[in-house]
Short mmCIF file of C-alpha atoms in Angstrom, two decimals:
data_model
loop_
_atom_site.label_atom_id
_atom_site.label_comp_id
_atom_site.label_asym_id
_atom_site.label_seq_id
_atom_site.Cartn_x
_atom_site.Cartn_y
_atom_site.Cartn_z
CA MET A 1 28.56 12.89 -34.76
CA ARG A 2 29.99 15.24 -32.20
CA ILE A 3 26.39 16.41 -32.02
CA LEU A 4 25.06 12.81 -31.75
CA TRP A 5 27.14 12.26 -28.55
CA LEU A 6 25.96 15.61 -26.39
CA SER A 7 22.28 14.44 -27.28
CA LEU A 8 23.00 10.93 -25.68
CA VAL A 9 24.37 11.71 -22.35
CA VAL A 10 23.73 15.67 -21.85
CA LEU A 11 23.70 15.97 -18.14
CA GLN A 12 20.40 16.79 -16.02
CA VAL A 13 20.92 18.90 -13.40
CA GLY A 14 18.73 19.46 -10.63
CA PRO A 15 17.96 19.27 -6.86
CA PRO A 16 18.13 16.02 -5.23
CA ILE A 17 15.46 13.89 -4.32
CA GLU A 18 14.64 15.20 -0.71
CA LEU A 19 13.25 12.11 1.71
CA PRO A 20 9.66 13.63 2.16
CA PRO A 21 8.23 13.42 5.73
CA LEU A 22 6.97 9.71 6.93
CA PRO A 23 2.95 9.91 7.15
CA ASP A 24 1.60 9.48 10.79
CA ALA A 25 1.53 5.74 12.13
CA ARG A 26 -1.91 5.08 11.17
CA PRO A 27 -3.87 2.33 9.46
CA MET A 28 -3.44 2.75 5.53
CA GLU A 29 -5.84 3.13 3.03
CA VAL A 30 -5.32 0.45 0.51
CA ARG A 31 -5.82 0.65 -3.65
CA THR A 32 -6.95 -2.80 -4.78
CA GLY A 33 -6.88 -0.86 -8.65
CA PRO A 34 -4.89 0.64 -11.26
CA ALA A 35 -3.66 4.24 -9.66
CA ALA A 36 -4.87 7.19 -11.42
CA PRO A 37 -2.00 8.67 -12.32
CA GLY A 38 -0.77 5.39 -14.45
CA GLU A 39 -2.86 7.23 -17.25
CA ARG A 40 -1.09 9.91 -17.59
CA GLN A 41 1.95 10.83 -20.04
CA VAL A 42 4.70 10.78 -17.25
CA LEU A 43 5.48 9.62 -14.03
CA ARG A 44 7.84 11.01 -11.20
CA VAL A 45 9.48 8.95 -8.63
CA ALA A 46 7.65 10.89 -5.86
CA GLU A 47 4.50 10.36 -7.44
CA LEU A 48 5.22 6.54 -7.08
CA GLU A 49 6.48 6.77 -3.76
CA GLN A 50 3.01 8.02 -2.77
CA ILE A 51 1.32 5.48 -4.60
CA ALA A 52 3.38 2.86 -2.73
CA LEU A 53 2.86 4.44 0.58
CA GLN A 54 -1.07 3.65 -0.05
CA SER A 55 -0.89 0.84 -1.50
CA ASN A 56 1.97 -1.55 -0.63
CA PRO A 57 0.36 -4.11 1.69
CA THR A 58 3.35 -4.52 3.89
CA LEU A 59 2.37 -0.45 5.08
CA ALA A 60 -0.96 -1.93 5.89
CA GLN A 61 0.09 -4.87 7.97
CA ALA A 62 2.74 -2.71 9.75
CA ALA A 63 -0.40 -0.31 10.96
CA GLU A 64 -2.34 -3.25 11.96
CA ARG A 65 0.58 -4.08 14.28
CA ILE A 66 0.03 -0.97 16.02
CA GLY A 67 -3.44 -1.56 16.49
CA GLN A 68 -2.55 -4.80 18.06
CA ALA A 69 -0.33 -3.11 20.40
CA ARG A 70 -2.74 -0.68 21.26
CA GLY A 71 -5.19 -3.35 22.41
CA ASN A 72 -2.48 -4.94 24.75
CA VAL A 73 -1.71 -1.96 26.49
CA ASP A 74 -5.81 -1.51 27.15
CA GLN A 75 -5.65 -4.94 27.99
CA ALA A 76 -2.76 -5.19 30.37
CA GLY A 77 -3.85 -2.50 32.20
CA ARG A 78 -7.23 -3.88 33.22
CA TYR A 79 -8.29 -4.87 36.88
CA PRO A 80 -9.34 -8.66 37.17
CA ASN A 81 -12.80 -9.53 37.17
CA PRO A 82 -14.94 -9.95 40.97
CA ILE A 83 -16.53 -13.54 41.32
CA ALA A 84 -19.83 -14.31 42.54
CA GLY A 85 -20.58 -17.47 43.85
CA TRP A 86 -23.71 -19.51 45.89
CA ASN A 87 -23.52 -21.36 48.62
CA SER A 88 -25.84 -24.32 49.63
CA GLN A 89 -25.30 -26.67 52.69
CA SER A 90 -26.76 -28.98 55.23
CA LEU A 91 -29.51 -29.95 52.50
CA GLY A 92 -32.84 -31.68 54.41
CA ALA A 93 -31.33 -30.73 57.98
CA GLY A 94 -34.51 -30.38 60.22
CA GLY A 95 -36.93 -30.96 56.77
CA THR A 96 -35.41 -27.68 55.62
CA VAL A 97 -33.25 -26.39 52.39
CA GLY A 98 -30.34 -26.03 55.24
CA THR A 99 -28.11 -22.93 54.82
CA GLN A 100 -28.26 -20.63 51.64
CA GLY A 101 -26.01 -17.89 50.64
CA GLY A 102 -23.72 -15.96 48.60
CA PHE A 103 -20.49 -14.24 48.10
CA ILE A 104 -18.42 -12.01 46.03
CA GLN A 105 -14.85 -12.67 45.75
CA GLN A 106 -12.39 -9.63 44.28
CA PRO A 107 -8.74 -10.23 43.63
CA ILE A 108 -6.56 -7.41 44.94
CA VAL A 109 -3.32 -6.76 42.81
CA THR A 110 -0.17 -5.21 44.78
CA GLY A 111 3.03 -4.36 44.43
CA GLY A 112 1.92 -2.30 40.90
CA LYS A 113 2.12 -5.54 39.15
CA LEU A 114 -0.63 -4.23 36.33
CA ARG A 115 0.91 -0.91 35.75
CA ILE A 116 4.15 -2.51 35.22
CA ASN A 117 2.38 -4.87 32.95
CA GLN A 118 1.17 -2.21 30.80
CA SER A 119 4.07 -0.59 30.91
CA ARG A 120 5.50 -3.39 29.18
CA TYR A 121 2.97 -3.28 26.33
CA GLU A 122 3.32 0.44 25.90
CA VAL A 123 6.98 -0.31 24.68
CA ASP A 124 5.60 -2.61 22.56
CA LEU A 125 3.41 -0.08 21.08
CA GLU A 126 6.41 2.41 20.51
CA ILE A 127 8.38 -0.96 18.76
CA ALA A 128 5.13 -1.35 16.55
CA ARG A 129 5.16 2.20 15.57
CA TRP A 130 8.97 2.38 14.92
CA GLY A 131 8.44 -0.65 12.81
CA LEU A 132 6.08 0.97 10.42
CA VAL A 133 8.53 3.89 10.04
CA GLU A 134 11.12 1.12 9.04
CA GLN A 135 8.66 -0.42 6.77
CA GLN A 136 8.23 2.85 5.23
CA TYR A 137 11.91 3.21 4.42
CA ARG A 138 11.73 -0.10 3.03
CA VAL A 139 9.03 0.41 0.67
CA ARG A 140 10.38 3.72 -0.47
CA ASN A 141 13.65 2.69 -1.15
CA GLY A 142 12.27 -0.24 -2.73
CA VAL A 143 10.87 2.19 -5.26
CA ARG A 144 13.59 4.25 -5.49
CA LEU A 145 15.87 1.76 -6.30
CA ARG A 146 13.50 0.24 -9.33
CA CYS A 147 13.00 3.54 -10.23
CA TRP A 148 16.83 4.17 -11.21
CA GLN A 149 16.86 0.87 -12.76
CA ILE A 150 13.87 2.21 -15.44
CA LEU A 151 15.40 5.44 -15.49
CA ALA A 152 18.28 3.95 -16.62
CA GLN A 153 16.90 1.32 -19.22
CA GLN A 154 15.14 4.44 -20.61
CA ARG A 155 18.27 6.44 -21.26
CA LEU A 156 20.02 3.20 -22.50
CA LEU A 157 17.16 2.85 -24.97
CA GLU A 158 17.66 6.27 -26.10
CA ALA A 159 21.18 5.86 -26.29
CA ARG A 160 20.72 2.72 -28.26
CA ARG A 161 18.83 4.55 -31.05
CA GLY A 162 21.68 6.87 -31.64
CA LEU A 163 23.89 3.85 -31.62
CA ILE A 164 21.89 1.89 -34.36
CA ARG A 165 21.92 5.58 -36.10
CA MET A 166 25.65 5.53 -35.90
CA ALA A 167 25.92 1.33 -37.20
CA ASP A 168 23.48 2.20 -40.02
CA GLU A 169 25.98 4.91 -41.36
CA VAL A 170 29.04 2.59 -41.01
CA VAL A 171 27.18 0.48 -43.21
CA THR A 172 26.30 2.97 -45.77
CA TRP A 173 30.02 3.80 -45.43
CA THR A 174 31.11 0.28 -46.31
CA ARG A 175 28.22 -0.48 -49.33
CA ALA A 176 30.02 2.51 -50.92
CA LYS A 177 33.54 1.16 -50.37
CA VAL A 178 32.40 -2.30 -51.47
CA GLU A 179 30.74 -1.00 -54.76
CA SER A 180 33.97 1.29 -55.78
CA GLY A 181 35.98 -1.79 -55.10
CA HIS A 182 37.70 -0.40 -52.13
CA ALA A 183 36.50 -2.61 -49.53
CA SER A 184 35.25 -6.61 -49.39
CA LYS A 185 31.91 -8.13 -49.39
CA ALA A 186 33.22 -9.56 -46.07
CA ASP A 187 33.44 -6.22 -44.38
CA LEU A 188 29.86 -5.31 -45.68
CA LEU A 189 28.31 -8.69 -43.78
CA LEU A 190 30.30 -7.61 -41.02
CA ALA A 191 28.76 -4.19 -40.52
CA GLU A 192 25.21 -5.38 -41.34
CA ASN A 193 25.94 -7.95 -38.50
CA ASP A 194 27.03 -5.00 -36.27
CA ALA A 195 23.49 -3.15 -37.18
CA THR A 196 21.81 -6.13 -36.57
CA THR A 197 23.09 -6.87 -33.28
CA MET A 198 22.52 -3.02 -32.14
CA ARG A 199 18.74 -3.71 -32.87
CA LEU A 200 18.63 -6.89 -31.15
CA ASP A 201 20.26 -5.25 -27.97
CA ARG A 202 17.44 -2.75 -28.06
CA GLU A 203 15.19 -5.10 -28.71
CA GLN A 204 16.35 -7.11 -25.73
CA LEU A 205 16.41 -4.00 -23.50
CA VAL A 206 12.89 -3.19 -24.28
CA ASP A 207 11.85 -6.55 -23.07
CA ARG A 208 13.77 -5.83 -19.72
CA TYR A 209 12.46 -2.50 -19.70
CA ARG A 210 8.93 -3.54 -19.67
CA ASN A 211 9.39 -6.56 -17.07
CA SER A 212 11.07 -3.98 -14.82
CA TRP A 213 7.85 -2.12 -15.06
CA ARG A 214 5.50 -5.09 -13.84
CA GLU A 215 7.81 -5.31 -11.10
CA LEU A 216 7.60 -2.21 -9.75
CA ALA A 217 3.79 -2.27 -10.47
CA ALA A 218 3.53 -5.39 -8.37
CA TYR A 219 5.89 -3.85 -5.73
CA LEU A 220 3.44 -0.43 -5.63
CA GLY A 221 0.40 -2.65 -4.82
CA VAL A 222 -1.45 -1.57 -7.97
CA PRO A 223 -0.65 -4.86 -10.31
CA GLY A 224 -1.66 -4.08 -14.49
CA MET A 225 -0.14 -0.46 -14.39
CA GLU A 226 0.79 0.17 -17.99
CA PRO A 227 4.51 1.49 -18.59
CA VAL A 228 4.95 5.29 -19.02
CA PRO A 229 7.59 7.57 -19.14
CA LEU A 230 9.37 7.86 -16.06
CA ALA A 231 10.79 11.46 -15.13
CA GLY A 232 13.85 11.46 -12.60
CA ASP A 233 17.33 12.93 -12.10
CA LEU A 234 19.43 9.71 -13.04
CA VAL A 235 22.42 11.95 -14.07
CA ARG A 236 21.96 14.94 -11.90
CA GLN A 237 25.22 15.75 -10.39
CA SER A 238 26.18 14.51 -7.24
CA ALA A 239 26.50 16.63 -3.62
CA PRO A 240 29.58 15.34 -1.69
CA VAL A 241 28.50 12.24 0.73
CA SER A 242 30.81 12.57 3.90
CA TRP A 243 31.47 9.16 5.89
CA GLU A 244 31.49 11.05 9.34
CA GLU A 245 27.88 13.00 8.72
CA SER A 246 26.74 9.57 7.07
CA LEU A 247 27.58 7.60 10.12
CA GLU A 248 26.19 10.17 12.42
CA TYR A 249 23.07 10.35 10.19
CA LEU A 250 22.71 6.83 10.55
CA LEU A 251 23.21 6.36 14.27
CA GLU A 252 20.82 9.10 15.24
CA GLY A 253 17.93 8.40 13.33
CA SER A 254 18.05 4.48 12.47
CA PRO A 255 14.77 2.70 13.33
CA GLU A 256 16.49 -0.38 13.57
CA ILE A 257 18.58 1.21 16.38
CA LYS A 258 15.56 2.99 17.71
CA ILE A 259 14.16 -0.67 18.07
CA ALA A 260 16.76 -2.10 19.48
CA GLU A 261 16.85 0.58 22.19
CA LEU A 262 13.04 -0.32 22.84
CA ARG A 263 13.60 -3.86 23.18
CA VAL A 264 16.36 -2.96 25.98
CA LEU A 265 13.62 -0.91 27.77
CA ARG A 266 11.35 -3.50 27.51
CA THR A 267 13.67 -6.15 28.86
CA GLN A 268 14.18 -3.86 31.54
CA ARG A 269 10.66 -3.71 32.47
CA ASP A 270 10.18 -7.30 32.31
CA LEU A 271 12.74 -7.55 35.02
CA ARG A 272 10.82 -5.40 37.26
CA ARG A 273 7.75 -7.18 36.61
CA GLU A 274 9.79 -10.37 37.96
CA GLU A 275 10.75 -8.73 40.76
CA VAL A 276 7.72 -7.81 42.27
CA GLU A 277 6.06 -11.03 41.69
CA PRO A 278 6.82 -12.26 45.12
CA ILE A 279 4.76 -9.50 46.67
CA PRO A 280 1.65 -11.54 47.44
CA ASP A 281 -1.60 -10.45 46.04
CA LEU A 282 -4.77 -10.85 48.17
CA ILE A 283 -7.95 -12.20 47.39
CA LEU A 284 -10.99 -10.97 49.31
CA ARG A 285 -14.15 -12.64 49.93
CA GLY A 286 -17.25 -11.48 51.57
CA GLY A 287 -20.79 -13.03 51.70
CA ALA A 288 -23.83 -13.86 53.76
CA ASP A 289 -25.41 -17.42 54.68
CA HIS A 290 -28.88 -18.17 56.09
CA ASN A 291 -30.09 -20.89 58.13
CA LEU A 292 -33.35 -21.59 57.63
CA SER A 293 -33.76 -24.18 60.27
CA ASN A 294 -32.92 -21.76 63.13
CA ASP A 295 -33.97 -19.07 60.82
CA GLU A 296 -30.28 -17.31 61.65
CA THR A 297 -28.26 -15.20 59.01
CA THR A 298 -24.49 -14.76 59.27
CA GLY A 299 -21.93 -12.61 57.37
CA ILE A 300 -18.51 -13.92 56.10
CA VAL A 301 -15.43 -12.43 55.18
CA ARG A 302 -12.10 -14.20 54.18
CA VAL A 303 -8.99 -12.96 53.26
CA TYR A 304 -6.46 -15.27 51.12
CA VAL A 305 -2.74 -14.52 50.58
CA ASP A 306 0.11 -16.34 48.93
CA MET A 307 2.89 -17.31 51.15
CA PRO A 308 5.90 -16.68 49.32
CA LEU A 309 8.39 -19.26 51.22
CA TRP A 310 9.98 -21.25 49.02
CA ASP A 311 9.13 -19.99 45.55
CA ARG A 312 10.09 -16.15 45.39
CA ASN A 313 10.57 -16.04 41.83
CA GLN A 314 14.40 -16.62 41.51
CA GLY A 315 14.72 -18.14 38.08
CA ASN A 316 12.29 -16.10 36.70
CA ILE A 317 14.39 -13.07 37.83
CA ALA A 318 17.93 -14.61 37.14
CA ARG A 319 16.38 -15.33 33.55
CA ALA A 320 15.41 -11.17 33.21
CA HIS A 321 18.62 -10.31 34.15
CA HIS A 322 20.36 -12.37 31.28
CA ALA A 323 17.74 -11.44 29.20
CA LEU A 324 18.67 -7.70 29.80
CA ALA A 325 22.34 -8.42 29.14
CA ASP A 326 21.36 -10.11 25.93
CA ALA A 327 19.14 -6.74 24.60
CA ARG A 328 22.10 -4.69 25.52
CA GLN A 329 24.47 -7.01 23.48
CA ASN A 330 21.72 -6.65 20.75
CA LEU A 331 21.93 -3.05 20.41
CA THR A 332 25.86 -3.26 20.34
CA ARG A 333 25.52 -5.68 17.54
CA VAL A 334 22.51 -3.37 15.44
CA ARG A 335 24.92 -0.31 15.84
CA LEU A 336 28.14 -2.18 14.42
CA SER A 337 25.88 -3.88 11.80
CA ILE A 338 25.04 -0.17 10.49
CA GLU A 339 28.59 0.51 10.39
CA GLN A 340 29.36 -2.41 8.53
CA ARG A 341 26.85 -2.20 6.01
CA LEU A 342 27.71 1.91 5.37
CA ALA A 343 31.28 0.94 4.92
CA ARG A 344 29.83 -1.21 2.04
CA ARG A 345 27.63 1.33 0.51
CA TYR A 346 30.01 3.98 0.86
CA ASN A 347 32.61 2.15 -1.33
CA GLN A 348 29.85 1.77 -3.88
CA TYR A 349 29.29 5.23 -3.62
CA LEU A 350 32.78 6.42 -4.06
CA THR A 351 33.49 3.72 -6.80
CA SER A 352 30.61 4.62 -8.83
CA ASP A 353 30.99 8.51 -8.59
CA THR A 354 34.84 8.07 -9.74
CA ASN A 355 33.52 6.11 -12.63
CA VAL A 356 30.97 8.24 -13.63
CA LYS A 357 33.14 11.02 -13.57
CA ARG A 358 35.84 9.13 -15.60
CA TYR A 359 33.58 8.01 -18.60
CA GLN A 360 31.67 11.11 -18.71
CA GLU A 361 34.91 13.31 -18.95
CA GLU A 362 37.16 11.17 -20.28
CA ILE A 363 36.66 7.62 -21.60
CA LEU A 364 33.39 8.24 -23.70
CA PRO A 365 34.93 11.79 -25.36
CA ARG A 366 37.89 9.59 -26.28
CA SER A 367 36.28 6.47 -27.61
CA LEU A 368 33.63 8.93 -29.83
CA GLU A 369 36.73 10.63 -30.90
CA ALA A 370 38.51 7.54 -31.66
CA PHE A 371 35.41 6.31 -34.01
CA GLU A 372 35.04 9.72 -35.59
CA ILE A 373 38.95 9.70 -36.63
CA TYR A 374 38.80 6.10 -37.49
CA GLY A 375 35.56 6.74 -39.50
CA GLU A 376 37.51 9.35 -41.91
CA GLU A 377 40.58 7.40 -42.30
CA PHE A 378 38.08 4.52 -43.19
CA ARG A 379 36.58 6.68 -45.72
CA ASN A 380 39.72 7.80 -46.95
CA GLU A 381 41.37 4.71 -47.65
CA LYS A 382 43.53 4.96 -44.40
CA ALA A 383 42.07 2.34 -42.00
CA SER A 384 40.61 -1.18 -41.69
CA TYR A 385 36.79 -1.81 -41.46
CA SER A 386 37.92 -3.56 -38.09
CA ARG A 387 39.53 0.08 -36.81
CA VAL A 388 35.68 1.67 -37.29
CA GLN A 389 34.38 -1.70 -35.64
CA SER A 390 36.37 -1.84 -32.52
CA ALA A 391 35.91 2.01 -32.00
CA LEU A 392 32.13 2.13 -32.35
CA GLY A 393 32.24 -1.20 -29.96
CA ALA A 394 34.20 0.55 -27.48
CA TYR A 395 32.02 3.73 -27.42
CA ALA A 396 28.72 1.73 -27.34
CA GLU A 397 29.78 -0.38 -23.82
CA GLY A 398 31.33 2.88 -22.42
CA ILE A 399 28.05 4.27 -22.72
CA GLN A 400 26.29 1.37 -21.36
CA LYS A 401 28.68 1.15 -18.24
CA LEU A 402 28.21 4.90 -18.13
CA PHE A 403 24.46 4.61 -17.20
CA LEU A 404 25.12 1.14 -14.98
CA GLU A 405 27.55 3.28 -12.91
CA TYR A 406 24.80 6.42 -12.51
CA GLU A 407 22.19 3.54 -11.45
CA GLU A 408 24.72 2.24 -8.98
CA LEU A 409 25.58 5.42 -7.68
CA ARG A 410 21.96 6.49 -6.93
CA ASN A 411 21.29 2.83 -5.48
CA ALA A 412 24.03 3.94 -2.95
CA GLU A 413 22.61 7.28 -2.00
CA THR A 414 19.59 6.05 -1.51
CA ALA A 415 20.69 3.31 0.37
CA ILE A 416 22.83 5.85 2.69
CA GLN A 417 19.81 8.44 2.63
CA GLY A 418 17.22 5.59 2.96
CA MET A 419 18.56 4.35 6.58
CA LEU A 420 20.51 1.35 4.62
CA LEU A 421 16.92 -0.19 4.87
CA VAL A 422 17.22 -1.86 1.22
CA GLU A 423 17.06 -4.93 -0.76
CA ASP A 424 20.61 -6.14 -1.83
CA ILE A 425 19.39 -7.36 -5.45
CA VAL A 426 16.24 -5.63 -6.66
CA GLU A 427 15.15 -7.93 -9.21
CA SER A 428 14.71 -10.80 -6.72
CA THR A 429 12.74 -9.31 -4.09
CA THR A 430 9.20 -8.77 -3.38
CA PRO A 431 7.30 -6.62 -0.89
CA ARG A 432 8.68 -7.46 2.49
CA PRO A 433 6.27 -8.07 5.32
CA PRO A 434 7.05 -6.31 8.51
CA SER A 435 10.22 -8.01 10.96
CA GLY A 436 9.59 -8.87 14.17
CA GLY A 437 6.33 -10.29 15.81
CA LEU A 438 4.19 -9.14 18.75
CA PRO A 439 4.05 -10.94 22.20
CA LYS A 440 1.11 -12.96 23.12
CA ALA A 441 -2.08 -10.77 24.11
CA PRO A 442 -2.07 -9.98 27.81
CA SER A 443 -4.42 -12.06 29.94
CA GLY A 444 -7.35 -10.79 31.94
CA GLY A 445 -10.57 -11.57 34.23
CA GLY A 446 -11.05 -13.21 37.35
CA VAL A 447 -9.46 -16.11 38.61
CA PRO A 448 -10.44 -18.89 41.30
CA VAL A 449 -9.37 -18.97 44.63
CA GLY A 450 -5.23 -19.36 44.90
CA GLY A 451 -4.66 -18.26 41.40
CA ARG A 452 -2.88 -14.92 40.66
CA PRO A 453 -4.57 -12.60 38.72
CA SER A 454 -1.89 -9.92 38.09
CA ARG A 455 0.13 -12.67 36.30
CA ASP A 456 1.08 -12.05 32.87
CA PRO A 457 2.76 -14.93 30.75
CA ASN A 458 4.57 -12.76 28.50
#
């Protein structure tokens, strides 16, 4: 019996899964069919991560948002188009077609408004790039959480095979005692029920295992991938995780903080744009008219300018000041939110790490020893069947809790290493689209006289 226990929970000590470098912020090649690695006998977690990085549609969405932002940068910096026109006056005067002429009108943007507009969308481009990084963390973490679940189920399936053998052995003991007259038929019936229950639990676990693979395949972006054995280090020994180092790691590298910082920069440039808005733009018009009645040609030069007498953009400037204060408060909120979420995950890590050690080193060895003692006493007429039944049940429950604690421990480590960009409940989630949106595209092109060619409503 002791040999059986060692085969069930032997540790697979190996190096922790390191977070691989993030791919470049460029459009992803999306796969629409089952991935080739799915045909192999064994898959590793890192291989599944790479499949997800290529096939999960949310990453393709995030990459396309970068393209949208880059287009906005290009459009926002383009100078307004000139306007060409034709004038016809005094038709029929002196029996002629009157005065005919043409002109070209060009808006002249002042105050560096176009450059400021473009700089705002350059910030949006950086936000979109960090949005892709954020989504890469989310997808990779989502793969890992689902893999830990599948690995725990694989280990439980392996353990339940051993538990079924133990339950069958108890049935054999009890049947022999019934035949010798030293146990009642009721004990045999209970022993057979216990063995049947062990088999039923394993059948239900097989169904959950298959459904977990279906969910993982959909998350990867390759539905229809058949379940295969998954290789991973679920029960490896964990390196100690420090609160101070974890917090510093998150505050320095979190994409959420980077995006919040960029949104502060965006509102600063919005404010600057509102401050230069009162600087009047110029509209220049030049052309010529020819009077056919006296065969005289005259030139035309006109300059139009807005006079900021009453509207000096005071309201928009005040709004931009408040928006900047709002963005700064949001940055503080994001930092505090990360610390709060880390506190929950760190507590999960500490609790699961302690529980794993207790179950591995104390609870399960004691439960197994108690079962062996009661089994020997049961065969020697010194203990009742209820003692054996209770000891086997405690041992089976302890094994299940051990692997569930391992799963929780790996989940906590994944959350901390993955910038806390994880779902709270794996079973109920689907691939998440990139967070946030892009501002409306910048306006462009010429405008009639009196318009504001450099004014960007965004």
